[in-house]
Coordinates of C-alpha atoms in Angstrom, one line a residue:
Chain J
M207 CA 0.0 0.0 0.0
S208 CA 1.2 3.4 -0.9
F209 CA -0.5 6.8 -1.0
Y210 CA -0.3 6.4 -4.8
N211 CA -3.2 3.8 -4.5
I212 CA -5.4 6.5 -2.9
Y213 CA -4.3 9.1 -5.4
H214 CA -4.8 6.8 -8.4
K215 CA -8.3 5.9 -7.2
Y216 CA -9.5 9.5 -7.2
K217 CA -7.2 11.3 -9.7
N218 CA -9.7 11.5 -12.4
C219 CA -12.5 12.8 -10.2
S220 CA -13.7 16.3 -10.4
F221 CA -13.3 18.3 -7.1
E222 CA -17.0 17.7 -6.4
E223 CA -16.7 14.0 -6.9
L224 CA -13.8 13.6 -4.4
P225 CA -14.4 11.5 -1.2
N226 CA -14.2 12.9 2.4
Q227 CA -17.0 15.4 2.6
E228 CA -15.5 17.1 5.7
L229 CA -12.4 18.1 3.8
T230 CA -13.9 18.9 0.4
K231 CA -16.5 21.1 2.2
L232 CA -13.7 23.1 3.9
L233 CA -11.8 23.5 0.6
S234 CA -14.9 24.3 -1.5
L235 CA -15.9 27.5 -3.2
E236 CA -19.0 27.6 -1.0
A237 CA -16.8 27.6 2.1
E238 CA -15.3 31.0 1.0
K239 CA -18.5 32.5 2.5
S240 CA -17.6 31.1 5.9
L241 CA -13.9 32.1 5.8
E242 CA -14.1 34.3 8.9
A243 CA -15.8 31.5 11.0
M244 CA -13.2 29.0 9.7
A245 CA -10.4 31.4 10.7
Q246 CA -11.8 31.8 14.2
K247 CA -12.0 28.1 14.6
A248 CA -8.5 27.6 13.2
K249 CA -7.1 30.2 15.6
T250 CA -8.6 28.5 18.6
L251 CA -7.4 25.0 17.5
T252 CA -3.9 26.4 16.9
L253 CA -3.7 28.0 20.3
Q254 CA -4.8 24.9 22.0
N255 CA -2.4 22.6 20.2
F256 CA 0.7 24.8 19.7
G257 CA 0.1 27.8 22.1
K258 CA 1.4 31.3 21.3
T259 CA 4.6 30.1 19.8
I260 CA 6.1 30.0 16.3
S261 CA 9.2 27.9 15.5
L262 CA 11.9 29.5 13.3
Y263 CA 14.3 27.9 10.8
T264 CA 16.3 28.9 7.8
P265 CA 17.4 27.2 4.6
L266 CA 21.0 26.5 3.8
Y267 CA 21.7 25.7 0.1
L268 CA 24.6 23.2 -0.3
S269 CA 24.6 22.8 -4.0
N270 CA 22.7 23.9 -7.1
Y271 CA 23.9 21.3 -9.5
C272 CA 20.8 19.7 -11.1
E273 CA 19.9 17.2 -13.7
N274 CA 16.2 18.0 -13.8
E275 CA 14.5 20.4 -16.1
C276 CA 11.5 21.5 -14.0
L277 CA 9.9 24.3 -15.9
Y278 CA 9.2 26.5 -12.9
C279 CA 12.6 26.2 -11.1
G280 CA 15.6 28.5 -11.2
F281 CA 18.0 25.5 -10.9
N282 CA 16.6 23.9 -14.1
A283 CA 19.6 22.1 -15.8
N284 CA 19.1 24.2 -18.9
N285 CA 19.4 27.5 -17.1
K286 CA 22.8 29.2 -17.6
I287 CA 23.4 30.1 -14.0
P288 CA 26.7 29.8 -12.1
R289 CA 26.8 26.3 -10.5
R290 CA 28.7 25.3 -7.4
K291 CA 28.7 23.2 -4.4
L292 CA 29.9 24.5 -1.0
K293 CA 33.4 23.4 -0.2
I294 CA 33.8 22.3 3.4
D295 CA 35.4 25.6 4.6
E296 CA 32.7 27.6 2.7
L297 CA 30.0 25.5 4.5
K298 CA 31.6 26.1 7.9
K299 CA 31.6 29.9 7.2
E300 CA 28.0 29.9 6.0
A301 CA 26.9 27.7 9.0
K302 CA 28.7 30.0 11.5
F303 CA 27.0 33.0 10.0
I304 CA 23.6 31.4 10.4
A305 CA 24.3 30.1 13.9
K306 CA 25.2 33.6 15.1
T307 CA 21.6 34.6 14.5
G308 CA 20.6 32.2 17.2
L309 CA 18.7 29.9 14.9
Q310 CA 19.0 26.2 15.9
H311 CA 16.9 24.6 13.2
I312 CA 18.3 24.4 9.7
L313 CA 17.0 23.0 6.4
I314 CA 19.7 21.9 4.0
L315 CA 19.0 21.9 0.3
T316 CA 20.5 20.7 -2.9
G317 CA 19.5 20.4 -6.6
E318 CA 19.1 16.8 -7.8
S319 CA 22.5 15.5 -8.9
K320 CA 23.5 12.3 -7.2
K321 CA 26.8 12.6 -9.1
L322 CA 27.8 16.1 -8.2
S323 CA 26.3 16.4 -4.7
P324 CA 26.3 12.7 -3.6
L325 CA 25.0 11.2 -0.4
S326 CA 28.5 11.1 1.0
Y327 CA 28.9 14.9 0.5
I328 CA 25.5 15.5 2.3
K329 CA 26.5 13.2 5.1
E330 CA 29.8 15.0 5.6
S331 CA 28.0 18.3 5.6
V332 CA 25.5 17.1 8.2
K333 CA 28.3 16.0 10.5
I334 CA 29.7 19.5 10.4
L335 CA 26.3 21.1 10.9
N336 CA 25.6 18.9 13.9
K337 CA 28.1 20.8 15.9
L338 CA 26.2 24.1 15.4
F339 CA 22.5 23.2 15.2
S340 CA 20.1 21.2 17.2
S341 CA 17.9 20.1 14.3
I342 CA 18.8 19.4 10.7
S343 CA 16.2 18.8 8.0
I344 CA 16.9 17.9 4.4
E345 CA 15.2 19.1 1.3
I346 CA 17.1 17.1 -1.3
Y347 CA 16.4 14.6 -4.0
P348 CA 14.3 11.5 -3.0
L349 CA 16.3 8.7 -1.5
S350 CA 15.9 5.0 -0.8
Q351 CA 14.9 3.8 2.7
T352 CA 18.5 2.7 3.4
E353 CA 19.9 6.0 2.3
Y354 CA 17.5 7.9 4.6
K355 CA 18.6 5.6 7.4
E356 CA 22.2 6.6 6.7
L357 CA 21.4 10.3 6.9
I358 CA 19.4 9.8 10.1
A359 CA 22.4 8.0 11.6
A360 CA 24.5 11.0 10.5
G361 CA 22.2 13.4 12.4
V362 CA 19.3 14.3 10.1
D363 CA 16.0 14.4 12.0
G364 CA 13.6 16.0 9.5
L365 CA 12.6 15.6 5.9
T366 CA 11.0 18.2 3.6
I367 CA 9.9 17.0 0.2
Y368 CA 7.3 18.6 -1.9
Q369 CA 5.5 16.6 -4.5
E370 CA 5.4 20.0 -6.3
V371 CA 2.1 19.0 -8.1
Y372 CA -0.1 16.1 -7.2
S373 CA -1.8 16.1 -10.6
Q374 CA 0.1 13.4 -12.4
S375 CA -0.7 14.8 -15.8
E376 CA 0.6 18.3 -14.9
Y377 CA 3.6 16.7 -13.2
K378 CA 4.5 15.0 -16.5
K379 CA 4.3 18.2 -18.4
L380 CA 6.3 20.2 -15.8
H381 CA 9.1 17.7 -15.4
P382 CA 10.2 16.9 -19.0
A383 CA 13.6 15.5 -18.2
G384 CA 15.7 14.2 -15.3
P385 CA 15.3 11.7 -12.5
K386 CA 12.4 13.7 -11.1
Q387 CA 10.2 12.4 -13.9
D388 CA 9.5 9.4 -11.6
Y389 CA 6.3 10.6 -10.0
Q390 CA 5.7 7.7 -7.7
F391 CA 9.3 7.5 -6.4
R392 CA 8.9 11.1 -5.2
L393 CA 5.4 10.5 -3.8
D394 CA 6.6 7.6 -1.7
A395 CA 9.7 9.3 -0.4
P396 CA 8.1 10.5 2.9
E397 CA 6.9 7.0 3.6
R398 CA 10.4 5.6 3.0
A399 CA 11.8 8.2 5.4
A400 CA 9.1 7.3 7.9
R401 CA 10.1 3.7 7.8
A402 CA 13.7 4.6 8.2
G403 CA 12.8 6.4 11.4
I404 CA 12.8 10.1 10.6
R405 CA 11.3 12.3 13.3
T406 CA 9.6 15.0 11.3
I407 CA 8.1 15.1 7.8
N408 CA 7.0 18.2 5.9
I409 CA 5.2 17.8 2.5
G410 CA 3.8 20.3 0.1
S411 CA 2.3 21.3 -3.2
L412 CA 3.8 24.1 -5.1
L413 CA 0.7 26.3 -5.4
G414 CA 0.0 27.7 -8.8
L415 CA 1.0 24.6 -10.9
A416 CA -2.5 23.1 -11.0
P417 CA -6.1 24.0 -9.7
W418 CA -5.5 24.5 -6.0
R419 CA -8.6 23.0 -4.4
K420 CA -7.8 19.5 -5.7
E421 CA -4.1 20.0 -5.0
A422 CA -4.8 21.0 -1.4
F423 CA -7.1 18.0 -1.1
F424 CA -4.5 15.5 -2.1
M425 CA -1.7 17.2 0.0
L426 CA -3.9 17.0 3.1
K427 CA -5.0 13.4 2.3
H428 CA -1.3 12.6 1.9
A429 CA -0.6 14.2 5.3
E430 CA -3.5 12.3 6.9
Y431 CA -2.3 9.0 5.3
L432 CA 1.2 9.4 6.7
Q433 CA 0.1 10.5 10.1
N434 CA -2.3 7.6 10.5
K435 CA 0.2 5.1 9.3
Y436 CA 3.2 6.5 11.2
P437 CA 1.7 8.2 14.3
E438 CA 5.1 8.8 15.8
I439 CA 6.0 11.3 13.1
E440 CA 5.6 15.0 13.7
M441 CA 3.8 15.8 10.5
S442 CA 3.6 19.2 8.8
I443 CA 2.8 20.8 5.5
S444 CA 4.2 23.8 3.6
L445 CA 2.3 26.1 1.3
P446 CA 4.8 27.3 -1.2
R447 CA 3.4 29.6 -3.8
L448 CA 5.2 30.1 -7.1
R449 CA 7.6 33.0 -7.1
P450 CA 9.4 34.7 -10.0
Q451 CA 12.6 32.9 -11.0
F452 CA 15.4 32.9 -13.5
N453 CA 13.4 31.7 -16.5
N454 CA 10.3 33.8 -16.1
F455 CA 8.0 30.9 -15.9
Q456 CA 4.4 32.1 -15.9
T457 CA 2.1 30.8 -13.1
P458 CA -0.5 28.7 -14.8
Y459 CA -3.1 28.9 -12.0
E460 CA -3.3 31.9 -9.8
V461 CA -3.7 31.3 -6.1
S462 CA -4.9 34.4 -4.2
D463 CA -4.2 35.4 -0.6
K464 CA -7.8 34.5 0.1
N465 CA -7.2 31.0 -1.2
I466 CA -4.0 30.6 1.0
V467 CA -6.1 31.6 4.0
Q468 CA -8.7 28.9 3.1
I469 CA -6.1 26.2 2.7
I470 CA -4.5 27.1 6.1
T471 CA -7.7 27.2 8.0
A472 CA -9.1 24.1 6.3
A473 CA -5.8 22.2 7.1
R474 CA -6.0 23.3 10.8
I475 CA -9.6 22.2 11.2
F476 CA -9.0 18.9 9.3
M477 CA -5.8 18.0 11.2
P478 CA -5.6 20.1 14.5
R479 CA -2.1 18.9 15.3
L480 CA -0.6 19.4 11.9
G481 CA 2.4 21.7 11.7
I482 CA 2.0 24.4 9.0
T483 CA 5.1 26.1 7.6
L484 CA 5.2 29.4 5.8
S485 CA 8.3 30.5 4.0
T486 CA 9.7 33.8 2.9
R487 CA 8.2 33.3 -0.5
E488 CA 5.3 35.3 0.9
N489 CA 5.5 39.1 1.7
S490 CA 6.0 40.4 5.2
Q491 CA 2.5 41.8 5.5
L492 CA 0.7 38.6 4.6
R493 CA 3.1 36.6 6.8
N494 CA 2.3 38.8 9.8
N495 CA -1.4 38.3 9.2
L496 CA -1.2 34.5 8.7
I497 CA 0.5 33.8 12.0
K498 CA -2.8 33.9 13.9
L499 CA -4.6 31.6 11.5
G500 CA -2.6 28.4 12.0
I501 CA 1.0 28.8 11.0
T502 CA 3.4 27.0 13.4
K503 CA 6.7 27.4 11.7
M504 CA 8.4 30.2 9.6
S505 CA 11.6 30.6 7.8
A506 CA 13.6 33.8 8.6
G507 CA 16.7 35.5 7.2
S508 CA 16.5 33.3 4.1
T509 CA 18.5 33.2 0.9
T510 CA 17.9 30.8 -2.0
A511 CA 21.5 30.8 -3.3
V512 CA 24.3 28.4 -2.5
G513 CA 26.4 30.2 0.1
G514 CA 23.9 33.1 0.0
H515 CA 25.0 34.6 3.2
T516 CA 28.8 34.6 2.8
L517 CA 29.8 34.1 -0.8
E518 CA 30.5 36.9 -3.3
K519 CA 27.5 39.0 -4.0
T520 CA 27.7 38.9 -7.9
Y521 CA 27.6 35.2 -7.8
I522 CA 24.6 35.1 -5.4
K523 CA 22.6 37.6 -7.5
N524 CA 22.8 35.3 -10.6
S525 CA 22.1 32.0 -8.9
L526 CA 18.9 32.2 -6.9
Q527 CA 16.5 29.3 -7.0
F528 CA 13.7 31.9 -6.8
E529 CA 13.2 35.4 -5.4
I530 CA 12.2 35.6 -1.8
S531 CA 9.6 38.3 -0.8
D532 CA 10.0 38.7 3.0
K533 CA 13.6 39.9 3.3
R534 CA 13.5 40.6 7.1
D535 CA 16.4 39.1 9.1
V536 CA 16.0 36.8 12.1
S537 CA 16.0 39.6 14.7
Q538 CA 13.3 41.6 12.8
I539 CA 11.1 38.5 12.6
K540 CA 11.6 37.9 16.3
I541 CA 10.6 41.4 17.2
M542 CA 7.5 41.2 14.9
L543 CA 6.4 37.9 16.5
L544 CA 6.8 39.2 20.1
K545 CA 4.8 42.3 19.0
E546 CA 2.0 40.1 17.7
G547 CA 2.0 38.1 21.0
Y548 CA 3.9 35.0 19.9
Q549 CA 7.1 33.6 21.3
P550 CA 9.8 32.9 18.6
V551 CA 11.1 29.4 19.2
L552 CA 14.6 29.0 18.0
K553 CA 15.3 25.6 19.5
D554 CA 12.8 22.8 19.6
W555 CA 14.8 19.7 19.5
V556 CA 17.7 18.1 21.3
G557 CA 20.0 17.4 18.3
A558 CA 20.9 13.9 17.1
L559 CA 24.5 14.0 18.3
Q560 CA 24.8 17.1 20.3
N561 CA 26.4 16.8 23.7
E562 CA 27.0 13.1 23.3
Chain I
M39 CA -0.2 20.6 61.1
S40 CA 1.8 20.7 57.9
D41 CA 0.0 19.7 54.7
S42 CA 3.1 19.6 52.5
L43 CA 3.6 17.2 49.7
I44 CA 6.7 15.2 50.0
I45 CA 8.3 13.9 46.8
A46 CA 11.7 12.1 47.0
G47 CA 12.2 13.7 50.4
Q48 CA 11.6 17.2 49.2
E49 CA 8.9 19.2 50.9
I50 CA 6.5 21.0 48.4
K51 CA 4.0 23.4 49.9
N52 CA 2.2 24.4 46.7
R53 CA 0.4 21.7 44.9
L54 CA 0.1 23.5 41.6
F55 CA 2.8 22.4 39.1
V56 CA 3.1 24.5 36.0
G57 CA 4.4 23.7 32.5
T58 CA 6.3 26.3 30.6
G59 CA 5.4 25.6 26.9
K60 CA 3.1 27.6 24.7
F61 CA 3.6 31.0 26.4
P62 CA 3.6 34.2 24.3
N63 CA 7.1 35.2 25.6
K64 CA 9.6 34.0 28.1
P65 CA 9.5 36.9 30.7
I66 CA 5.8 36.2 31.3
I67 CA 6.8 32.7 32.4
K68 CA 8.6 34.1 35.4
E69 CA 5.6 36.3 36.3
V70 CA 3.2 33.3 36.0
L71 CA 5.3 31.1 38.2
E72 CA 5.7 33.8 40.8
Q73 CA 2.0 34.6 40.8
A74 CA 1.1 30.9 41.0
K75 CA 3.6 30.5 43.8
T76 CA 4.6 27.3 42.1
E77 CA 7.5 25.3 43.4
V78 CA 7.7 22.8 40.6
A79 CA 7.9 23.8 36.9
T80 CA 8.4 21.6 33.9
V81 CA 10.7 22.7 31.1
A82 CA 11.1 20.6 27.9
L83 CA 14.7 19.9 27.2
R84 CA 14.1 20.3 23.5
R85 CA 13.4 24.0 24.3
I86 CA 16.4 24.6 26.5
D87 CA 19.2 26.5 24.7
L88 CA 22.2 26.5 27.0
E89 CA 24.3 28.2 24.4
S90 CA 22.1 31.2 24.2
K91 CA 23.0 34.0 26.5
E92 CA 19.9 36.1 26.0
D93 CA 17.3 33.5 25.4
N94 CA 17.7 30.7 27.9
I95 CA 14.3 29.7 29.3
L96 CA 15.9 28.5 32.6
D97 CA 16.7 32.2 33.4
Y98 CA 13.0 32.8 33.7
I99 CA 12.4 30.0 36.3
P100 CA 12.4 31.5 39.9
T101 CA 15.1 30.2 42.1
N102 CA 12.7 28.6 44.5
C103 CA 11.3 26.4 41.8
T104 CA 12.4 22.9 41.2
V105 CA 12.9 22.4 37.4
M106 CA 11.4 19.1 36.3
T107 CA 12.8 18.4 32.8
N108 CA 10.2 17.1 30.3
T109 CA 11.3 14.5 27.8
S110 CA 8.8 15.8 25.3
G111 CA 9.6 14.5 21.8
A112 CA 10.7 11.1 23.0
R113 CA 9.0 8.4 20.9
N114 CA 10.3 5.4 22.9
A115 CA 12.1 4.5 26.1
Q116 CA 15.5 4.8 24.5
E117 CA 14.9 8.4 23.3
A118 CA 13.5 9.4 26.7
I119 CA 16.4 7.9 28.6
R120 CA 18.8 9.8 26.3
I121 CA 17.0 13.1 26.8
A122 CA 17.0 12.6 30.6
R123 CA 20.7 11.9 30.6
L124 CA 21.4 14.9 28.4
S125 CA 19.3 17.0 30.8
K126 CA 21.3 15.9 33.8
A127 CA 24.6 16.5 31.9
A128 CA 23.4 20.0 31.0
G129 CA 23.0 20.7 34.7
C130 CA 19.2 20.7 34.8
G131 CA 19.0 18.5 37.8
N132 CA 17.5 15.0 38.2
W133 CA 13.8 15.6 38.3
I134 CA 12.2 14.2 35.1
K135 CA 8.7 14.5 33.8
L136 CA 8.9 11.4 31.8
E137 CA 6.8 11.7 28.6
V138 CA 7.0 9.0 26.0
I139 CA 4.6 9.6 23.1
A140 CA 4.5 7.6 19.9
D141 CA 1.2 9.1 18.9
N142 CA 1.5 12.6 17.5
K143 CA -2.2 12.6 16.5
H144 CA -3.7 12.4 20.0
L145 CA -0.5 12.8 22.1
L146 CA -1.5 9.8 24.2
P147 CA 1.4 8.3 26.2
D148 CA 2.9 4.9 25.5
N149 CA 2.6 3.2 28.9
L150 CA 4.9 0.3 28.1
E151 CA 7.8 2.4 26.9
T152 CA 7.2 4.7 29.9
L153 CA 7.6 1.8 32.2
K154 CA 10.8 0.7 30.6
A155 CA 12.3 4.2 30.8
T156 CA 11.2 4.6 34.4
E157 CA 13.0 1.5 35.5
V158 CA 16.3 2.5 33.8
L159 CA 16.2 6.2 35.0
A160 CA 15.1 5.4 38.6
K161 CA 18.1 3.0 38.9
E162 CA 20.3 5.8 37.7
G163 CA 19.1 8.0 40.5
F164 CA 16.6 10.2 38.6
I165 CA 13.4 11.4 40.4
V166 CA 11.0 10.1 37.8
L167 CA 7.4 11.4 37.5
P168 CA 5.9 9.5 34.6
Y169 CA 3.0 10.8 32.5
M170 CA 0.7 8.0 31.7
S171 CA -2.7 6.8 30.7
P172 CA -4.5 5.9 34.0
D173 CA -4.1 2.1 34.2
L174 CA -3.9 0.6 37.7
S175 CA -1.6 -2.3 36.8
V176 CA 0.9 0.0 35.0
A177 CA 0.7 2.6 37.8
K178 CA 1.6 -0.1 40.4
K179 CA 4.5 -1.4 38.2
L180 CA 5.8 2.2 37.8
I181 CA 5.9 2.6 41.5
E182 CA 7.6 -0.8 41.9
V183 CA 10.3 0.1 39.5
G184 CA 11.0 3.4 41.3
A185 CA 8.7 6.2 40.1
A186 CA 8.4 9.0 42.7
A187 CA 4.8 9.7 41.7
V188 CA 2.4 8.8 38.9
M189 CA 0.9 11.4 36.6
P190 CA -2.3 10.2 34.9
L191 CA -3.8 12.3 32.1
G192 CA -7.2 13.9 32.7
S193 CA -7.7 14.1 28.9
P194 CA -5.3 14.5 26.0
I195 CA -2.5 17.1 26.3
G196 CA -3.7 20.6 25.3
S197 CA -7.3 19.5 24.8
K198 CA -8.7 21.4 27.8
R199 CA -11.5 18.8 28.0
G200 CA -11.2 18.4 31.8
V201 CA -10.9 15.3 33.9
K202 CA -12.6 12.7 31.6
T203 CA -10.6 9.9 33.3
A204 CA -11.9 10.8 36.8
E205 CA -13.2 7.3 37.6
L206 CA -9.8 5.8 36.8
V207 CA -7.9 8.5 38.6
K208 CA -10.1 7.8 41.7
I209 CA -9.0 4.1 41.6
L210 CA -5.3 5.1 41.4
I211 CA -5.7 7.5 44.4
K212 CA -7.4 4.7 46.4
E213 CA -4.9 2.0 45.5
I214 CA -1.6 3.7 45.3
A215 CA 0.2 5.3 48.3
E216 CA 2.5 7.5 46.3
P217 CA 1.4 10.9 45.0
I218 CA -1.1 10.9 42.1
I219 CA -0.8 14.1 40.0
V220 CA -3.2 14.8 37.2
D221 CA -1.3 16.1 34.2
A222 CA -2.9 17.2 31.0
G223 CA -6.4 18.1 30.0
I224 CA -7.2 20.5 32.8
G225 CA -8.9 23.5 31.1
Y226 CA -10.3 25.5 34.0
P227 CA -9.5 26.2 37.7
S228 CA -12.7 24.5 38.7
E229 CA -11.3 21.2 37.2
A230 CA -8.1 21.6 39.1
A231 CA -10.1 22.1 42.3
Y232 CA -12.1 19.0 41.5
C233 CA -8.9 16.9 41.1
M234 CA -7.7 18.1 44.5
E235 CA -11.1 17.3 46.0
L236 CA -10.8 13.8 44.6
G237 CA -7.5 13.5 46.6
C238 CA -4.9 14.1 44.0
A239 CA -1.6 15.1 45.5
A240 CA -1.1 17.9 43.0
V241 CA -2.0 19.0 39.4
L242 CA 0.1 20.0 36.5
V243 CA -1.3 22.8 34.3
N244 CA 0.2 24.4 31.1
T245 CA -2.1 25.1 28.2
A246 CA -5.0 26.6 30.2
I247 CA -2.6 29.1 31.7
A248 CA -0.3 29.8 28.8
T249 CA -3.1 30.4 26.3
A250 CA -5.4 32.5 28.6
K251 CA -6.1 36.1 27.8
D252 CA -4.0 37.0 30.8
P253 CA -1.8 34.1 31.8
V254 CA -0.6 35.8 35.0
K255 CA -4.2 36.3 36.3
M256 CA -5.1 32.8 35.2
A257 CA -2.1 31.5 37.2
E258 CA -3.4 33.2 40.3
S259 CA -6.8 31.7 39.7
F260 CA -5.4 28.2 39.4
N261 CA -3.4 28.7 42.6
L262 CA -6.5 29.7 44.5
A263 CA -8.5 26.8 43.0
V264 CA -5.8 24.2 43.9
R265 CA -5.7 25.5 47.5
A266 CA -9.5 25.6 47.7
G267 CA -9.7 22.0 46.4
R268 CA -7.1 20.8 48.8
L269 CA -8.8 22.5 51.8
S270 CA -12.1 21.0 50.8
Y271 CA -10.5 17.5 50.5
L272 CA -9.0 17.8 54.0
N273 CA -12.2 19.2 55.6
A274 CA -15.2 17.9 53.8
T275 CA -17.4 15.3 55.5
K276 CA -17.0 12.2 53.4
S277 CA -20.2 11.2 51.7
S278 CA -21.0 7.6 51.1
G279 CA -22.3 8.6 47.8
Q280 CA -25.7 6.9 48.5
A281 CA -29.0 8.4 49.6
S282 CA -30.7 6.9 52.7
A283 CA -33.7 4.9 51.9
S284 CA -37.1 6.0 53.3
S285 CA -38.0 2.4 54.0
P286 CA -34.8 0.8 55.4
L287 CA -34.5 -2.9 54.5
T288 CA -33.2 -3.7 58.0
G289 CA -35.8 -1.6 59.9
F290 CA -37.5 -4.8 61.1
L291 CA -34.6 -5.6 63.3
Q292 CA -35.4 -2.7 65.5
T293 CA -39.0 -3.5 65.9
S294 CA -38.4 -7.1 66.7
E295 CA -35.8 -6.2 69.4

């Protein structure tokens, strides 16, 4: 059994024909009329389950070598951008820069190139980062169960992997070349990581690539499937919305702020204990407003370039995966959260190897 | 006559224990603990950043408070034991609120793993207060292997649904000599008072205080409720719980005498 069986059963249904009335009702056009009531309920549930706290993290890009040709991504193999992989001394410098901000949770990212940024390189990087951070998550190419086990043993405790788009037909069009063409291998990655013993899993749909109501439905069903099957996992979702990137890819399906609010509130009501992550893809004003509706984790002080904090500026400018919108640094985000009545949580795990 | 609670030889006058998660900022934790006059506060090790000079949660725990480190995040005995040992090594003392949860959906404890971890940690000299689903056999075994108290849940963590397990908690109070402390689910001071009236040794409250409009005032309210409940427990005339019948079944004995 894989989530693919569930997806396959309903993939050709219209939104109205999908099962699970509770969830489809929350995501329906009709529910837009009840958005305020949904927001009130979501706020209460979030307070009850997570309190007045928001966890903070930041991405660290290790490498932008990539064999995929995802039409919407700045790291598309056809894009003529400067490519590099952080050397160990560069990684140490970048990590120290981030650690100085007080952040303890880090998300490491690579493009998909097993040849140029192999598992051994990622493991070596994790071992260095263990000394500075209490939680290390990965957002890299999908791995086998054994490979996830190896990374967990090295000190990784969280996995972020977006299916990008649940619609298999859109997926095929948007991923014309590269190993990422294998839809099901990617879809099953969180389950392989769960079996390998990962502690947290964060999944997502890149909003704007397909009609959002059905995308949100499958993302939340996927989260529910994983949580039910692996109850020990701390499960969360992300709501990445397409941002401008190098190749000026045009968003095929607009997703409005109102739609984002509906997804967040529906997700919270559907799964009260689900973590909800919001990245710096969204602007500062929207992020400030979304905190009260169900967000539990935010990125801060982000860059989407390899070595984006410490390498030379001309290189960074030309090698972004996408443009971020909320450019506030960690201290500014902390001040904003406290002003809004929320405690910024910089450390929320004990580290795999720290102090041992 | 003193009505102090004694745990592992330590005298505790205030029977309201407070958890420190979910608060809107760290300085308010200090105000809350002071206002509640709490002597035992739980802090999750996962939230303690000893490296941080400006942001260490332990700096906000009043000096008269015993820190009881919470093993929050542990999914099995092995992880809980590791967290407890890290806590001790980090200088957080040896009081452990043992929490082993392999169910992130409902946050219900794993009693079997909790029992395994209690045995190991108690042998290592930790003062272990395990959070558990109220099961008499497990509670007895926890005490046998060295738990200093037993902390049954009232209802799931953060749910504020009150003491749904009251009947089971009553059995634990009746059958176990060591302190029974209701942990989790208490949403209102009246429910804390009710636990104390049942004969609980103490209650542990977090969400209801941390997410209140004014956590400091709510802490005061809980403190009063816990004291009221305890006074009531000590002084109320115990009811048999049965009404007296208007036609007693043994009345004939008097007439025949």
